[in-house]
Amino acid sequence: MTSSPFDQFFCLDELIQAYYLGTQKFVLLSRVTKKEWAIDLGLQGTEGRWWRGIWKEKDLLAHSGPKSSSDKLLDIAEQVAESIVKNEVVLSGWTIGSPNAKLKLLLAVSSDKPIHFQLTEISAEEAASYASQVLFQIATRAQSRNCQLHGTYEVPVASSDGNLVFFITDVSPMKAHAPLAATLASSSLKSLNRESGSSSSKKRVESGSRNAAAQPAPSKKRKERRESSSSEPEDKPKPKLPPKPKGASLANPSKKARKFQPVQFESDDD
């Protein structure tokens, strides 16, 4: 396969940028093949006008030099791509309502050798055909991302505090909205459970505080017990014993005491 100087311009292929000139809005598209580098500039509005500029190999070598290295060509392409991405382009020759206007596009303005691109207006039929071609390419590539034009979708979800937040996802709108109701319901239920749990905990704390306030402190209880014990009389009344029966034994009150009579001895006189 023969090499082409446009092989180093791959970074300029399929670039697209919105460009503003006063109140006018333009769209700039860059595309590269092995044989040419083309820029299309479309004017947004009812007129639907388009301009096109093409660089062939001789145009590129006339700008860079006939013996330019691959590194030099790549450096030129990267400078142009950066100027398009940063919207650092200058458009001249534009006049509102002027038919068949030829525009000049200045690229890589901050480089040592800016690129001057000549743009010629194309016919309405050719412009419509090109616009349809671009839209078809966009639709074909959107098939890989569920036919979304922009490839991302903002999905609303419920945060922990019940508020809605948004995050970017690659899920299609239909799939993104499917679990939304369940997510919101689950979040609401969790929020209610938290609220009921916190209220019951608060009630338990308040009840415990009231009980604690109603009951005296342990030290106070001990003090009251000491005071009550000290206020009791020292000499407690002793229980009365039943009266002893007359003639009862001292050793065994239930029995009668034994009586002893004095022993009498006979005298020697008798």
PDB file of C-alpha atoms in Angstrom, residues 61-268:
ATOM      1  CA  LEU A  61       2.880  19.856   0.150  1.00  0.00           C
ATOM      2  CA  ALA A  62       2.787  23.461  -1.055  1.00  0.00           C
ATOM      3  CA  HIS A  63       2.098  24.506   2.528  1.00  0.00           C
ATOM      4  CA  SER A  64       4.422  22.122   4.354  1.00  0.00           C
ATOM      5  CA  GLY A  65       7.153  21.685   1.753  1.00  0.00           C
ATOM      6  CA  PRO A  66       7.703  18.936  -0.831  1.00  0.00           C
ATOM      7  CA  LYS A  67      10.098  16.985   1.396  1.00  0.00           C
ATOM      8  CA  SER A  68       8.234  17.305   4.689  1.00  0.00           C
ATOM      9  CA  SER A  69       8.745  14.426   7.123  1.00  0.00           C
ATOM     10  CA  SER A  70       5.922  12.451   8.668  1.00  0.00           C
ATOM     11  CA  ASP A  71       6.583  14.109  12.027  1.00  0.00           C
ATOM     12  CA  LYS A  72       6.241  17.557  10.511  1.00  0.00           C
ATOM     13  CA  LEU A  73       2.964  16.643   8.771  1.00  0.00           C
ATOM     14  CA  LEU A  74       1.630  15.167  12.004  1.00  0.00           C
ATOM     15  CA  ASP A  75       2.607  18.320  13.876  1.00  0.00           C
ATOM     16  CA  ILE A  76       0.692  20.448  11.360  1.00  0.00           C
ATOM     17  CA  ALA A  77      -2.369  18.223  11.638  1.00  0.00           C
ATOM     18  CA  GLU A  78      -2.339  18.337  15.450  1.00  0.00           C
ATOM     19  CA  GLN A  79      -2.076  22.125  15.450  1.00  0.00           C
ATOM     20  CA  VAL A  80      -5.065  22.398  13.114  1.00  0.00           C
ATOM     21  CA  ALA A  81      -7.079  19.895  15.175  1.00  0.00           C
ATOM     22  CA  GLU A  82      -6.321  21.821  18.358  1.00  0.00           C
ATOM     23  CA  SER A  83      -7.451  25.088  16.781  1.00  0.00           C
ATOM     24  CA  ILE A  84     -10.756  23.493  15.701  1.00  0.00           C
ATOM     25  CA  VAL A  85     -11.388  21.905  19.099  1.00  0.00           C
ATOM     26  CA  LYS A  86     -10.609  25.178  20.896  1.00  0.00           C
ATOM     27  CA  ASN A  87     -12.650  27.100  18.313  1.00  0.00           C
ATOM     28  CA  GLU A  88      -9.635  29.222  17.419  1.00  0.00           C
ATOM     29  CA  VAL A  89     -10.631  29.800  13.788  1.00  0.00           C
ATOM     30  CA  VAL A  90     -11.183  32.983  11.828  1.00  0.00           C
ATOM     31  CA  LEU A  91     -13.846  33.300   9.132  1.00  0.00           C
ATOM     32  CA  SER A  92     -13.690  36.149   6.642  1.00  0.00           C
ATOM     33  CA  GLY A  93     -15.599  37.123   3.502  1.00  0.00           C
ATOM     34  CA  TRP A  94     -19.018  36.476   4.993  1.00  0.00           C
ATOM     35  CA  THR A  95     -21.825  38.911   4.152  1.00  0.00           C
ATOM     36  CA  ILE A  96     -25.444  38.256   5.046  1.00  0.00           C
ATOM     37  CA  GLY A  97     -27.546  37.664   1.950  1.00  0.00           C
ATOM     38  CA  SER A  98     -24.660  37.625  -0.518  1.00  0.00           C
ATOM     39  CA  PRO A  99     -25.106  34.763  -3.043  1.00  0.00           C
ATOM     40  CA  ASN A 100     -22.200  32.528  -4.067  1.00  0.00           C
ATOM     41  CA  ALA A 101     -19.974  34.067  -1.435  1.00  0.00           C
ATOM     42  CA  LYS A 102     -16.441  32.750  -1.198  1.00  0.00           C
ATOM     43  CA  LEU A 103     -15.220  32.439   2.349  1.00  0.00           C
ATOM     44  CA  LYS A 104     -11.765  32.187   3.805  1.00  0.00           C
ATOM     45  CA  LEU A 105     -11.086  30.067   6.869  1.00  0.00           C
ATOM     46  CA  LEU A 106      -7.928  30.638   8.883  1.00  0.00           C
ATOM     47  CA  LEU A 107      -6.795  27.639  10.970  1.00  0.00           C
ATOM     48  CA  ALA A 108      -3.937  27.113  13.435  1.00  0.00           C
ATOM     49  CA  VAL A 109      -3.811  30.837  14.070  1.00  0.00           C
ATOM     50  CA  SER A 110      -1.237  30.578  16.871  1.00  0.00           C
ATOM     51  CA  SER A 111       1.177  28.440  14.828  1.00  0.00           C
ATOM     52  CA  ASP A 112       4.207  29.758  12.941  1.00  0.00           C
ATOM     53  CA  LYS A 113       2.459  29.160   9.628  1.00  0.00           C
ATOM     54  CA  PRO A 114      -1.365  29.364   9.791  1.00  0.00           C
ATOM     55  CA  ILE A 115      -3.415  27.526   7.172  1.00  0.00           C
ATOM     56  CA  HIS A 116      -5.607  29.498   4.775  1.00  0.00           C
ATOM     57  CA  PHE A 117      -8.539  27.432   3.568  1.00  0.00           C
ATOM     58  CA  GLN A 118     -10.669  28.647   0.645  1.00  0.00           C
ATOM     59  CA  LEU A 119     -14.382  27.748   0.860  1.00  0.00           C
ATOM     60  CA  THR A 120     -16.780  27.805  -2.089  1.00  0.00           C
ATOM     61  CA  GLU A 121     -20.556  27.678  -1.729  1.00  0.00           C
ATOM     62  CA  ILE A 122     -22.172  24.504  -3.046  1.00  0.00           C
ATOM     63  CA  SER A 123     -25.638  24.131  -4.582  1.00  0.00           C
ATOM     64  CA  ALA A 124     -28.751  23.593  -2.508  1.00  0.00           C
ATOM     65  CA  GLU A 125     -29.199  20.067  -3.881  1.00  0.00           C
ATOM     66  CA  GLU A 126     -25.624  19.129  -3.048  1.00  0.00           C
ATOM     67  CA  ALA A 127     -25.957  20.706   0.395  1.00  0.00           C
ATOM     68  CA  ALA A 128     -29.156  18.745   1.126  1.00  0.00           C
ATOM     69  CA  SER A 129     -27.530  15.537  -0.058  1.00  0.00           C
ATOM     70  CA  TYR A 130     -24.513  16.092   2.151  1.00  0.00           C
ATOM     71  CA  ALA A 131     -26.651  16.960   5.190  1.00  0.00           C
ATOM     72  CA  SER A 132     -28.647  13.751   4.731  1.00  0.00           C
ATOM     73  CA  GLN A 133     -25.415  11.782   4.457  1.00  0.00           C
ATOM     74  CA  VAL A 134     -24.115  13.220   7.724  1.00  0.00           C
ATOM     75  CA  LEU A 135     -27.393  12.537   9.532  1.00  0.00           C
ATOM     76  CA  PHE A 136     -27.419   8.962   8.252  1.00  0.00           C
ATOM     77  CA  GLN A 137     -23.915   8.410   9.641  1.00  0.00           C
ATOM     78  CA  ILE A 138     -25.010   9.827  12.987  1.00  0.00           C
ATOM     79  CA  ALA A 139     -28.068   7.543  13.070  1.00  0.00           C
ATOM     80  CA  THR A 140     -26.002   4.486  12.136  1.00  0.00           C
ATOM     81  CA  ARG A 141     -23.524   5.066  14.940  1.00  0.00           C
ATOM     82  CA  ALA A 142     -26.309   5.759  17.422  1.00  0.00           C
ATOM     83  CA  GLN A 143     -27.484   2.160  17.011  1.00  0.00           C
ATOM     84  CA  SER A 144     -24.597   0.986  19.177  1.00  0.00           C
ATOM     85  CA  ARG A 145     -25.849   3.173  22.054  1.00  0.00           C
ATOM     86  CA  ASN A 146     -29.538   2.272  21.946  1.00  0.00           C
ATOM     87  CA  CYS A 147     -30.221   4.832  19.198  1.00  0.00           C
ATOM     88  CA  GLN A 148     -29.475   7.770  21.492  1.00  0.00           C
ATOM     89  CA  LEU A 149     -28.361  10.867  19.642  1.00  0.00           C
ATOM     90  CA  HIS A 150     -25.931  12.025  22.313  1.00  0.00           C
ATOM     91  CA  GLY A 151     -25.021   8.660  23.794  1.00  0.00           C
ATOM     92  CA  THR A 152     -25.734   9.640  27.399  1.00  0.00           C
ATOM     93  CA  TYR A 153     -28.857  10.200  29.411  1.00  0.00           C
ATOM     94  CA  GLU A 154     -29.525  11.947  32.712  1.00  0.00           C
ATOM     95  CA  VAL A 155     -31.271   9.528  35.050  1.00  0.00           C
ATOM     96  CA  PRO A 156     -33.023  10.965  38.129  1.00  0.00           C
ATOM     97  CA  VAL A 157     -32.567   8.928  41.307  1.00  0.00           C
ATOM     98  CA  ALA A 158     -33.557   9.517  44.891  1.00  0.00           C
ATOM     99  CA  SER A 159     -30.769  10.373  47.277  1.00  0.00           C
ATOM    100  CA  SER A 160     -30.600   9.334  50.932  1.00  0.00           C
ATOM    101  CA  ASP A 161     -32.370  12.518  52.019  1.00  0.00           C
ATOM    102  CA  GLY A 162     -35.264  11.962  49.608  1.00  0.00           C
ATOM    103  CA  ASN A 163     -34.217  14.605  47.084  1.00  0.00           C
ATOM    104  CA  LEU A 164     -33.737  13.877  43.386  1.00  0.00           C
ATOM    105  CA  VAL A 165     -30.249  13.939  41.976  1.00  0.00           C
ATOM    106  CA  PHE A 166     -29.120  13.312  38.419  1.00  0.00           C
ATOM    107  CA  PHE A 167     -26.248  11.323  37.030  1.00  0.00           C
ATOM    108  CA  ILE A 168     -25.108  10.558  33.494  1.00  0.00           C
ATOM    109  CA  THR A 169     -25.524   7.022  32.238  1.00  0.00           C
ATOM    110  CA  ASP A 170     -25.364   5.142  28.970  1.00  0.00           C
ATOM    111  CA  VAL A 171     -28.712   3.482  29.611  1.00  0.00           C
ATOM    112  CA  SER A 172     -31.505   4.291  27.201  1.00  0.00           C
ATOM    113  CA  PRO A 173     -34.415   6.482  28.432  1.00  0.00           C
ATOM    114  CA  MET A 174     -36.874   3.567  28.405  1.00  0.00           C
ATOM    115  CA  LYS A 175     -34.601   1.329  30.474  1.00  0.00           C
ATOM    116  CA  ALA A 176     -33.555   4.199  32.701  1.00  0.00           C
ATOM    117  CA  HIS A 177     -37.114   5.091  33.726  1.00  0.00           C
ATOM    118  CA  ALA A 178     -38.167   1.470  34.370  1.00  0.00           C
ATOM    119  CA  PRO A 179     -36.589   1.109  37.833  1.00  0.00           C
ATOM    120  CA  LEU A 180     -37.178   4.728  38.788  1.00  0.00           C
ATOM    121  CA  ALA A 181     -40.558   4.161  40.469  1.00  0.00           C
ATOM    122  CA  ALA A 182     -39.210   1.224  42.451  1.00  0.00           C
ATOM    123  CA  THR A 183     -36.161   3.242  43.446  1.00  0.00           C
ATOM    124  CA  LEU A 184     -38.257   6.175  44.634  1.00  0.00           C
ATOM    125  CA  ALA A 185     -40.667   3.870  46.499  1.00  0.00           C
ATOM    126  CA  SER A 186     -37.819   2.029  48.205  1.00  0.00           C
ATOM    127  CA  SER A 187     -36.148   5.300  49.136  1.00  0.00           C
ATOM    128  CA  SER A 188     -39.407   6.698  50.532  1.00  0.00           C
ATOM    129  CA  LEU A 189     -39.950   3.539  52.595  1.00  0.00           C
ATOM    130  CA  LYS A 190     -36.434   3.722  53.988  1.00  0.00           C
ATOM    131  CA  SER A 191     -36.958   7.377  54.823  1.00  0.00           C
ATOM    132  CA  LEU A 192     -40.215   6.583  56.655  1.00  0.00           C
ATOM    133  CA  ASN A 193     -38.556   3.748  58.562  1.00  0.00           C
ATOM    134  CA  ARG A 194     -35.754   6.061  59.616  1.00  0.00           C
ATOM    135  CA  GLU A 195     -38.228   8.693  60.750  1.00  0.00           C
ATOM    136  CA  SER A 196     -40.358   6.195  62.709  1.00  0.00           C
ATOM    137  CA  GLY A 197     -37.250   4.643  64.235  1.00  0.00           C
ATOM    138  CA  SER A 198     -35.899   8.003  65.309  1.00  0.00           C
ATOM    139  CA  SER A 199     -39.278   9.039  66.784  1.00  0.00           C
ATOM    140  CA  SER A 200     -39.617   5.780  68.763  1.00  0.00           C
ATOM    141  CA  SER A 201     -36.050   6.137  69.999  1.00  0.00           C
ATOM    142  CA  LYS A 202     -36.822   9.690  71.035  1.00  0.00           C
ATOM    143  CA  LYS A 203     -39.913   8.493  72.924  1.00  0.00           C
ATOM    144  CA  ARG A 204     -37.896   5.821  74.724  1.00  0.00           C
ATOM    145  CA  VAL A 205     -35.297   8.376  75.709  1.00  0.00           C
ATOM    146  CA  GLU A 206     -37.963  10.776  76.991  1.00  0.00           C
ATOM    147  CA  SER A 207     -39.694   7.979  78.942  1.00  0.00           C
ATOM    148  CA  GLY A 208     -36.398   6.897  80.455  1.00  0.00           C
ATOM    149  CA  SER A 209     -35.651  10.494  81.405  1.00  0.00           C
ATOM    150  CA  ARG A 210     -39.023  10.836  83.162  1.00  0.00           C
ATOM    151  CA  ASN A 211     -38.518   7.578  85.063  1.00  0.00           C
ATOM    152  CA  ALA A 212     -35.028   8.598  86.029  1.00  0.00           C
ATOM    153  CA  ALA A 213     -36.307  11.952  87.246  1.00  0.00           C
ATOM    154  CA  ALA A 214     -39.084  10.287  89.287  1.00  0.00           C
ATOM    155  CA  GLN A 215     -36.716   7.858  91.014  1.00  0.00           C
ATOM    156  CA  PRO A 216     -34.212   9.263  93.505  1.00  0.00           C
ATOM    157  CA  ALA A 217     -30.558   8.822  92.913  1.00  0.00           C
ATOM    158  CA  PRO A 218     -28.829   5.771  94.485  1.00  0.00           C
ATOM    159  CA  SER A 219     -26.869   7.959  96.876  1.00  0.00           C
ATOM    160  CA  LYS A 220     -30.101   9.625  97.930  1.00  0.00           C
ATOM    161  CA  LYS A 221     -31.695   6.228  98.524  1.00  0.00           C
ATOM    162  CA  ARG A 222     -28.800   5.108 100.727  1.00  0.00           C
ATOM    163  CA  LYS A 223     -28.975   8.353 102.672  1.00  0.00           C
ATOM    164  CA  GLU A 224     -32.700   7.916 103.258  1.00  0.00           C
ATOM    165  CA  ARG A 225     -32.169   4.342 104.449  1.00  0.00           C
ATOM    166  CA  ARG A 226     -29.473   5.482 106.894  1.00  0.00           C
ATOM    167  CA  GLU A 227     -31.716   8.246 108.216  1.00  0.00           C
ATOM    168  CA  SER A 228     -34.655   5.892 108.653  1.00  0.00           C
ATOM    169  CA  SER A 229     -32.478   3.328 110.457  1.00  0.00           C
ATOM    170  CA  SER A 230     -31.019   5.996 112.753  1.00  0.00           C
ATOM    171  CA  SER A 231     -34.469   7.342 113.630  1.00  0.00           C
ATOM    172  CA  GLU A 232     -35.620   3.944 115.030  1.00  0.00           C
ATOM    173  CA  PRO A 233     -35.555   3.689 118.888  1.00  0.00           C
ATOM    174  CA  GLU A 234     -32.564   1.918 120.302  1.00  0.00           C
ATOM    175  CA  ASP A 235     -34.493  -0.062 122.955  1.00  0.00           C
ATOM    176  CA  LYS A 236     -37.117  -2.082 121.290  1.00  0.00           C
ATOM    177  CA  PRO A 237     -39.905  -3.383 123.536  1.00  0.00           C
ATOM    178  CA  LYS A 238     -39.143  -6.958 124.602  1.00  0.00           C
ATOM    179  CA  PRO A 239     -41.902  -9.496 124.289  1.00  0.00           C
ATOM    180  CA  LYS A 240     -43.569 -10.333 127.628  1.00  0.00           C
ATOM    181  CA  LEU A 241     -43.033 -13.840 128.886  1.00  0.00           C
ATOM    182  CA  PRO A 242     -46.024 -15.764 130.179  1.00  0.00           C
ATOM    183  CA  PRO A 243     -46.235 -15.823 134.009  1.00  0.00           C
ATOM    184  CA  LYS A 244     -44.705 -18.831 135.677  1.00  0.00           C
ATOM    185  CA  PRO A 245     -47.196 -21.133 137.304  1.00  0.00           C
ATOM    186  CA  LYS A 246     -47.010 -21.274 141.047  1.00  0.00           C
ATOM    187  CA  GLY A 247     -44.700 -23.994 142.278  1.00  0.00           C
ATOM    188  CA  ALA A 248     -43.157 -24.490 138.831  1.00  0.00           C
ATOM    189  CA  SER A 249     -39.648 -25.719 138.457  1.00  0.00           C
ATOM    190  CA  LEU A 250     -37.075 -23.183 137.544  1.00  0.00           C
ATOM    191  CA  ALA A 251     -35.266 -25.636 135.313  1.00  0.00           C
ATOM    192  CA  ASN A 252     -38.421 -26.819 133.644  1.00  0.00           C
ATOM    193  CA  PRO A 253     -41.326 -24.478 134.202  1.00  0.00           C
ATOM    194  CA  SER A 254     -43.775 -27.015 132.829  1.00  0.00           C
ATOM    195  CA  LYS A 255     -43.114 -29.307 135.808  1.00  0.00           C
ATOM    196  CA  LYS A 256     -43.698 -28.726 139.480  1.00  0.00           C
ATOM    197  CA  ALA A 257     -40.764 -28.069 141.670  1.00  0.00           C
ATOM    198  CA  ARG A 258     -39.770 -30.820 144.096  1.00  0.00           C
ATOM    199  CA  LYS A 259     -40.198 -30.102 147.780  1.00  0.00           C
ATOM    200  CA  PHE A 260     -37.620 -31.388 150.156  1.00  0.00           C
ATOM    201  CA  GLN A 261     -38.389 -31.805 153.865  1.00  0.00           C
ATOM    202  CA  PRO A 262     -35.609 -31.431 156.407  1.00  0.00           C
ATOM    203  CA  VAL A 263     -34.203 -34.697 157.729  1.00  0.00           C
ATOM    204  CA  GLN A 264     -34.927 -35.227 161.398  1.00  0.00           C
ATOM    205  CA  PHE A 265     -32.709 -37.443 163.522  1.00  0.00           C
ATOM    206  CA  GLU A 266     -33.799 -39.083 166.747  1.00  0.00           C
ATOM    207  CA  SER A 267     -31.945 -37.966 169.870  1.00  0.00           C
ATOM    208  CA  ASP A 268     -29.737 -40.284 171.855  1.00  0.00           C
TER     209      ASP A 268
END
